[in-house]
Amino acid sequence: MELLWALLLCLAGGSAARLDDTGGRLGRSLLTSNDFQYTGSAGGKGSGNGQFNGPFGMAVAADGNIFVADFYNTRVQKLNATGAYLGQIGNGQINAPFNAKIDSSGNIYVADYDSGGVQKFDSSYQYLGQLGTPGTGNGQFSQAIGLCLDDSDNLYVVDANTNRVQKFNSLGIFQWSSGSDGTGDGQFKKAYDCTVSGTTVYVTDTQNPRIQLVSTADGAFQSKFNLTDRGTFLVSAPDGSLFVSLVFAHTVQHLAADGTLLAVLSGQPEPTSFAPTGIAILQSDGGGAPLLVAVADTVTNTVSFFKRTL
């Protein structure tokens, strides 16, 4: 837990209250939002099938199965929508999986924190190769941690160390780079994760702290809105709303596309024993509003499930 906390602090900056590594949920009632209800969790600390040691970013396949980056176990695990273990990706081909995303063909992209690249696997978990090389040039990565895909399978990669987002087409060809170190519009202090909604890429700008919006076409700055704390992992729902992890505030916020707060997911009665990272939307209604959300928790090393009540 100490190594994990140090890594999160290094990436997001600053300090925070030390987390309580309880290893379980006994006596905890998760979620104080009026819109969602905690329904259960899967996992626990360990290296066995379905156990985690640092669950970070998540992806959802077309069939509803979940892929979870299991950082210190150097693998990505596959779970069904209720959290049952189905398989894993790794076998020495991933050094430090920080995030994962799946394209329309079922190919799995893994942001590999230590390799200076993004690893790609097909739907049968066969290794296809690495996107990018270590460095700071176009198509290179120093600290690839954030991933997102658009409807055309263009891949966007967030590099926390160089404070930029890079776009690659479905063939892995570099398209553009957006961002630099700073506090101005289009600049970042520890860019962390991204999600695409329509023609906009939303990027968590952790140390500033805010979410910035850039164009999918060319990476041009569009807009921004502030957060109440440092945002890390980020995902968009089909209705355009957002979920963002505020790991040091021990909450996940559900936001409208303009940043308006809609709901807060938090740990009770011990809020500091909830350290949310990756988020996945598993079900939505006919209008695209999220119905079922999964959240990775790096304190209990579990994936928790929350169902909308309204």
Short mmCIF file of C-alpha atoms in Angstrom, two decimals:
data_model
loop_
_atom_site.label_atom_id
_atom_site.label_comp_id
_atom_site.label_asym_id
_atom_site.label_seq_id
_atom_site.Cartn_x
_atom_site.Cartn_y
_atom_site.Cartn_z
CA MET A 1 0.00 0.00 0.00
CA GLU A 2 2.84 2.40 0.78
CA LEU A 3 4.33 1.95 -2.71
CA LEU A 4 0.95 2.47 -4.33
CA TRP A 5 0.25 5.61 -2.32
CA ALA A 6 3.68 6.98 -3.17
CA LEU A 7 3.01 6.39 -6.87
CA LEU A 8 -0.33 8.18 -6.76
CA LEU A 9 1.23 11.10 -4.87
CA CYS A 10 4.07 11.30 -7.37
CA LEU A 11 1.67 11.51 -10.30
CA ALA A 12 -0.96 13.76 -8.78
CA GLY A 13 1.33 15.88 -6.60
CA GLY A 14 0.91 17.27 -3.11
CA SER A 15 -0.01 15.38 0.02
CA ALA A 16 -3.11 13.84 1.49
CA ALA A 17 -4.33 11.96 4.51
CA ARG A 18 -2.89 8.49 4.76
CA LEU A 19 -5.28 5.77 3.64
CA ASP A 20 -6.52 3.01 5.90
CA ASP A 21 -5.61 -0.29 4.27
CA THR A 22 -8.42 -2.37 5.77
CA GLY A 23 -8.40 -5.04 3.08
CA GLY A 24 -12.18 -5.44 3.24
CA ARG A 25 -15.57 -3.78 3.48
CA LEU A 26 -16.84 -5.16 6.77
CA GLY A 27 -18.83 -2.45 8.51
CA ARG A 28 -18.71 -0.11 5.50
CA SER A 29 -21.72 1.21 3.65
CA LEU A 30 -20.43 2.67 0.40
CA LEU A 31 -22.02 5.61 -1.36
CA THR A 32 -23.84 8.60 0.02
CA SER A 33 -25.34 9.74 -3.29
CA ASN A 34 -29.12 9.80 -3.61
CA ASP A 35 -28.83 8.63 -7.21
CA PHE A 36 -26.77 5.44 -6.81
CA GLN A 37 -26.60 2.53 -4.40
CA TYR A 38 -23.65 0.28 -3.64
CA THR A 39 -24.55 -3.30 -4.64
CA GLY A 40 -21.38 -5.29 -3.97
CA SER A 41 -17.71 -5.72 -4.78
CA ALA A 42 -15.30 -8.27 -6.22
CA GLY A 43 -11.67 -9.02 -5.53
CA GLY A 44 -9.43 -8.46 -2.53
CA LYS A 45 -5.70 -8.08 -2.07
CA GLY A 46 -3.52 -10.82 -3.51
CA SER A 47 -2.07 -12.29 -6.67
CA GLY A 48 -4.55 -15.07 -7.30
CA ASN A 49 -7.20 -15.11 -9.99
CA GLY A 50 -9.66 -12.29 -9.35
CA GLN A 51 -7.46 -10.67 -6.70
CA PHE A 52 -5.70 -7.33 -7.12
CA ASN A 53 -2.66 -5.43 -5.99
CA GLY A 54 -3.26 -1.90 -7.20
CA PRO A 55 -6.33 -1.93 -9.49
CA PHE A 56 -6.14 1.15 -11.68
CA GLY A 57 -7.76 1.91 -15.05
CA MET A 58 -10.63 -0.15 -16.47
CA ALA A 59 -12.23 -0.90 -19.82
CA VAL A 60 -15.59 -2.37 -20.83
CA ALA A 61 -15.94 -4.74 -23.77
CA ALA A 62 -18.99 -4.82 -26.07
CA ASP A 63 -20.29 -7.90 -24.22
CA GLY A 64 -20.17 -6.06 -20.88
CA ASN A 65 -17.09 -7.77 -19.49
CA ILE A 66 -14.59 -5.61 -17.59
CA PHE A 67 -10.81 -5.43 -18.02
CA VAL A 68 -8.92 -4.10 -14.98
CA ALA A 69 -5.28 -2.96 -14.98
CA ASP A 70 -3.75 -4.80 -12.01
CA PHE A 71 -0.65 -2.66 -11.56
CA TYR A 72 1.62 -4.48 -9.13
CA ASN A 73 0.59 -7.92 -10.38
CA THR A 74 1.73 -6.78 -13.88
CA ARG A 75 -1.39 -8.00 -15.65
CA VAL A 76 -4.84 -7.01 -16.85
CA GLN A 77 -7.67 -9.14 -15.48
CA LYS A 78 -10.97 -9.86 -17.16
CA LEU A 79 -14.15 -10.00 -15.07
CA ASN A 80 -17.78 -10.38 -16.01
CA ALA A 81 -20.32 -7.68 -15.16
CA THR A 82 -20.84 -9.12 -11.68
CA GLY A 83 -17.11 -9.37 -10.90
CA ALA A 84 -16.44 -13.06 -11.56
CA TYR A 85 -12.94 -13.83 -12.86
CA LEU A 86 -12.74 -14.83 -16.55
CA GLY A 87 -9.08 -14.57 -17.51
CA GLN A 88 -6.02 -12.33 -17.72
CA ILE A 89 -3.52 -10.71 -20.05
CA GLY A 90 0.17 -10.37 -19.30
CA ASN A 91 2.56 -13.30 -19.45
CA GLY A 92 5.58 -11.03 -19.13
CA GLN A 93 4.49 -8.65 -21.89
CA ILE A 94 3.32 -5.89 -19.53
CA ASN A 95 5.63 -4.23 -17.01
CA ALA A 96 3.32 -1.85 -15.14
CA PRO A 97 -0.26 -1.69 -16.50
CA PHE A 98 -1.81 1.64 -15.56
CA ASN A 99 -4.85 1.79 -17.82
CA ALA A 100 -6.71 -0.24 -20.43
CA LYS A 101 -9.17 0.41 -23.27
CA ILE A 102 -10.87 -1.77 -25.91
CA ASP A 103 -11.62 -0.79 -29.52
CA SER A 104 -14.60 -1.85 -31.66
CA SER A 105 -12.75 -4.94 -32.90
CA GLY A 106 -12.02 -6.14 -29.38
CA ASN A 107 -8.34 -5.19 -29.44
CA ILE A 108 -7.05 -4.28 -25.98
CA TYR A 109 -4.70 -1.35 -25.42
CA VAL A 110 -2.70 -1.21 -22.18
CA ALA A 111 -0.86 1.91 -20.99
CA ASP A 112 2.41 0.47 -19.71
CA TYR A 113 3.84 2.89 -17.18
CA ASP A 114 7.39 1.50 -17.27
CA SER A 115 7.87 0.62 -20.94
CA GLY A 116 7.43 4.04 -22.55
CA GLY A 117 4.62 2.73 -24.71
CA VAL A 118 1.17 1.25 -25.11
CA GLN A 119 0.87 -2.52 -25.47
CA LYS A 120 -1.71 -3.94 -27.89
CA PHE A 121 -3.41 -7.35 -27.72
CA ASP A 122 -6.11 -8.86 -29.91
CA SER A 123 -9.44 -10.19 -28.60
CA SER A 124 -7.80 -13.59 -28.00
CA TYR A 125 -5.12 -11.93 -25.82
CA GLN A 126 -2.42 -12.49 -28.42
CA TYR A 127 0.27 -9.82 -28.24
CA LEU A 128 0.31 -7.56 -31.32
CA GLY A 129 3.09 -5.17 -30.39
CA GLN A 130 3.88 -1.84 -28.78
CA LEU A 131 2.70 1.57 -29.84
CA GLY A 132 5.37 4.21 -29.24
CA THR A 133 8.89 4.23 -27.86
CA PRO A 134 10.49 5.94 -24.84
CA GLY A 135 11.13 9.64 -25.40
CA THR A 136 9.52 13.06 -25.73
CA GLY A 137 9.07 13.34 -29.49
CA ASN A 138 5.94 12.76 -31.53
CA GLY A 139 4.76 9.19 -31.09
CA GLN A 140 6.99 8.73 -28.04
CA PHE A 141 6.08 8.47 -24.36
CA SER A 142 7.77 9.28 -21.09
CA GLN A 143 4.93 8.28 -18.74
CA ALA A 144 1.89 6.92 -20.63
CA ILE A 145 -0.94 6.54 -18.12
CA GLY A 146 -4.20 7.75 -19.69
CA LEU A 147 -6.07 6.17 -22.60
CA CYS A 148 -9.31 6.78 -24.49
CA LEU A 149 -10.82 5.88 -27.86
CA ASP A 150 -13.33 7.63 -30.09
CA ASP A 151 -16.02 6.05 -32.28
CA SER A 152 -13.55 5.67 -35.17
CA ASP A 153 -11.06 3.77 -32.99
CA ASN A 154 -8.62 6.66 -32.88
CA LEU A 155 -6.52 6.27 -29.75
CA TYR A 156 -5.64 9.16 -27.42
CA VAL A 157 -2.74 8.68 -24.99
CA VAL A 158 -2.06 10.94 -22.01
CA ASP A 159 1.58 11.35 -20.97
CA ALA A 160 1.81 12.65 -17.40
CA ASN A 161 5.49 13.53 -17.58
CA THR A 162 5.38 15.61 -20.78
CA ASN A 163 1.91 17.00 -19.98
CA ARG A 164 0.35 16.28 -23.32
CA VAL A 165 -2.19 14.18 -25.17
CA GLN A 166 -1.27 12.41 -28.40
CA LYS A 167 -3.68 11.08 -31.01
CA PHE A 168 -3.09 8.00 -33.17
CA ASN A 169 -5.39 6.65 -35.85
CA SER A 170 -6.69 3.07 -35.86
CA LEU A 171 -3.50 1.93 -37.62
CA GLY A 172 -1.33 3.43 -34.89
CA ILE A 173 -0.12 6.36 -36.99
CA PHE A 174 0.60 9.58 -35.07
CA GLN A 175 -1.86 12.41 -35.78
CA TRP A 176 -1.23 15.26 -33.36
CA SER A 177 0.11 16.26 -29.95
CA SER A 178 -1.61 18.75 -27.65
CA GLY A 179 -0.39 20.29 -24.41
CA SER A 180 2.69 21.38 -22.50
CA ASP A 181 3.69 22.09 -18.92
CA GLY A 182 1.96 25.08 -17.38
CA THR A 183 -1.22 26.61 -16.02
CA GLY A 184 -2.57 28.35 -19.12
CA ASP A 185 -5.33 27.17 -21.42
CA GLY A 186 -4.23 23.96 -23.12
CA GLN A 187 -1.38 23.46 -20.64
CA PHE A 188 -1.26 20.83 -17.93
CA LYS A 189 0.28 20.08 -14.56
CA LYS A 190 0.27 16.28 -14.56
CA ALA A 191 -2.19 15.43 -17.32
CA TYR A 192 -3.66 12.13 -16.12
CA ASP A 193 -6.51 10.52 -18.06
CA CYS A 194 -8.94 11.23 -20.86
CA THR A 195 -12.34 10.36 -22.29
CA VAL A 196 -14.01 11.24 -25.59
CA SER A 197 -17.55 12.53 -26.01
CA GLY A 198 -18.56 13.60 -29.51
CA THR A 199 -15.80 15.76 -30.98
CA THR A 200 -14.25 16.61 -27.62
CA VAL A 201 -11.47 15.01 -25.59
CA TYR A 202 -11.83 15.65 -21.86
CA VAL A 203 -8.49 15.54 -19.99
CA THR A 204 -7.93 15.56 -16.23
CA ASP A 205 -5.39 18.26 -15.39
CA THR A 206 -4.57 16.94 -11.94
CA GLN A 207 -2.43 19.53 -10.21
CA ASN A 208 -4.17 22.61 -11.57
CA PRO A 209 -6.89 20.99 -10.71
CA ARG A 210 -9.43 21.00 -13.53
CA ILE A 211 -10.69 19.22 -16.62
CA GLN A 212 -9.71 20.65 -19.98
CA LEU A 213 -11.50 20.09 -23.28
CA VAL A 214 -9.64 19.81 -26.58
CA SER A 215 -10.80 19.04 -30.11
CA THR A 216 -10.58 15.51 -31.47
CA ALA A 217 -9.75 16.99 -34.88
CA ASP A 218 -6.52 18.80 -34.03
CA GLY A 219 -6.11 18.97 -30.24
CA ALA A 220 -7.02 22.66 -30.08
CA PHE A 221 -8.14 23.97 -26.69
CA GLN A 222 -11.92 24.33 -26.41
CA SER A 223 -12.85 24.98 -22.80
CA LYS A 224 -12.20 24.05 -19.17
CA PHE A 225 -13.86 23.77 -15.79
CA ASN A 226 -12.45 23.50 -12.29
CA LEU A 227 -12.72 20.55 -9.93
CA THR A 228 -13.04 20.61 -6.14
CA ASP A 229 -9.90 18.43 -5.81
CA ARG A 230 -7.31 16.66 -7.95
CA GLY A 231 -9.02 14.57 -10.60
CA THR A 232 -7.37 11.39 -11.86
CA PHE A 233 -9.28 8.72 -13.81
CA LEU A 234 -12.11 9.84 -16.05
CA VAL A 235 -14.90 8.29 -18.14
CA SER A 236 -17.88 9.63 -20.09
CA ALA A 237 -21.39 8.13 -20.25
CA PRO A 238 -23.43 7.84 -23.46
CA ASP A 239 -25.50 10.87 -22.36
CA GLY A 240 -22.34 13.02 -22.24
CA SER A 241 -22.06 13.14 -18.45
CA LEU A 242 -18.75 12.37 -16.77
CA PHE A 243 -17.42 10.40 -13.82
CA VAL A 244 -14.09 11.51 -12.33
CA SER A 245 -12.10 9.95 -9.49
CA LEU A 246 -10.90 12.36 -6.81
CA VAL A 247 -8.69 9.81 -5.10
CA PHE A 248 -7.33 12.21 -2.45
CA ALA A 249 -10.86 13.39 -1.60
CA HIS A 250 -11.93 9.71 -1.45
CA THR A 251 -14.83 10.29 -3.82
CA VAL A 252 -16.04 9.84 -7.37
CA GLN A 253 -18.00 12.76 -8.79
CA HIS A 254 -20.70 12.43 -11.42
CA LEU A 255 -20.65 15.63 -13.48
CA ALA A 256 -22.65 17.12 -16.33
CA ALA A 257 -20.68 17.83 -19.49
CA ASP A 258 -20.14 21.42 -18.31
CA GLY A 259 -18.81 20.34 -14.91
CA THR A 260 -22.03 20.76 -12.92
CA LEU A 261 -22.06 18.35 -9.99
CA LEU A 262 -24.76 15.69 -10.27
CA ALA A 263 -23.84 13.13 -7.61
CA VAL A 264 -21.02 12.08 -5.28
CA LEU A 265 -19.92 8.50 -4.60
CA SER A 266 -17.98 8.12 -1.35
CA GLY A 267 -17.05 5.66 1.36
CA GLN A 268 -19.01 5.62 4.61
CA PRO A 269 -18.70 5.50 7.56
CA GLU A 270 -14.91 5.60 7.00
CA PRO A 271 -14.47 7.90 3.99
CA THR A 272 -10.67 7.73 4.03
CA SER A 273 -10.76 3.97 3.44
CA PHE A 274 -12.04 4.54 -0.11
CA ALA A 275 -9.43 5.41 -2.77
CA PRO A 276 -11.20 5.29 -6.15
CA THR A 277 -9.19 4.98 -9.35
CA GLY A 278 -10.56 3.47 -12.57
CA ILE A 279 -14.23 3.81 -13.50
CA ALA A 280 -16.35 1.84 -15.96
CA ILE A 281 -19.96 2.38 -17.04
CA LEU A 282 -21.57 -1.03 -17.45
CA GLN A 283 -25.19 -0.15 -18.25
CA SER A 284 -27.10 2.90 -19.45
CA ASP A 285 -30.77 3.60 -20.10
CA GLY A 286 -32.35 4.42 -23.47
CA GLY A 287 -31.34 8.06 -23.11
CA GLY A 288 -27.73 7.23 -22.31
CA ALA A 289 -27.94 7.96 -18.58
CA PRO A 290 -25.68 5.64 -16.55
CA LEU A 291 -27.45 2.85 -14.65
CA LEU A 292 -24.59 0.67 -13.40
CA VAL A 293 -21.06 1.89 -12.61
CA ALA A 294 -17.95 -0.02 -11.51
CA VAL A 295 -15.17 1.68 -9.52
CA ALA A 296 -11.73 0.29 -8.67
CA ASP A 297 -10.66 0.87 -5.07
CA THR A 298 -6.94 0.75 -4.32
CA VAL A 299 -7.38 0.49 -0.55
CA THR A 300 -9.45 -2.71 -0.48
CA ASN A 301 -8.08 -3.86 -3.87
CA THR A 302 -11.56 -4.49 -5.16
CA VAL A 303 -13.94 -3.43 -7.91
CA SER A 304 -17.18 -2.01 -6.48
CA PHE A 305 -20.53 -1.80 -8.25
CA PHE A 306 -23.07 1.01 -7.94
CA LYS A 307 -26.61 0.95 -9.31
CA ARG A 308 -28.66 4.02 -10.13
CA THR A 309 -31.78 4.24 -7.99
CA LEU A 310 -33.77 6.89 -9.87
#
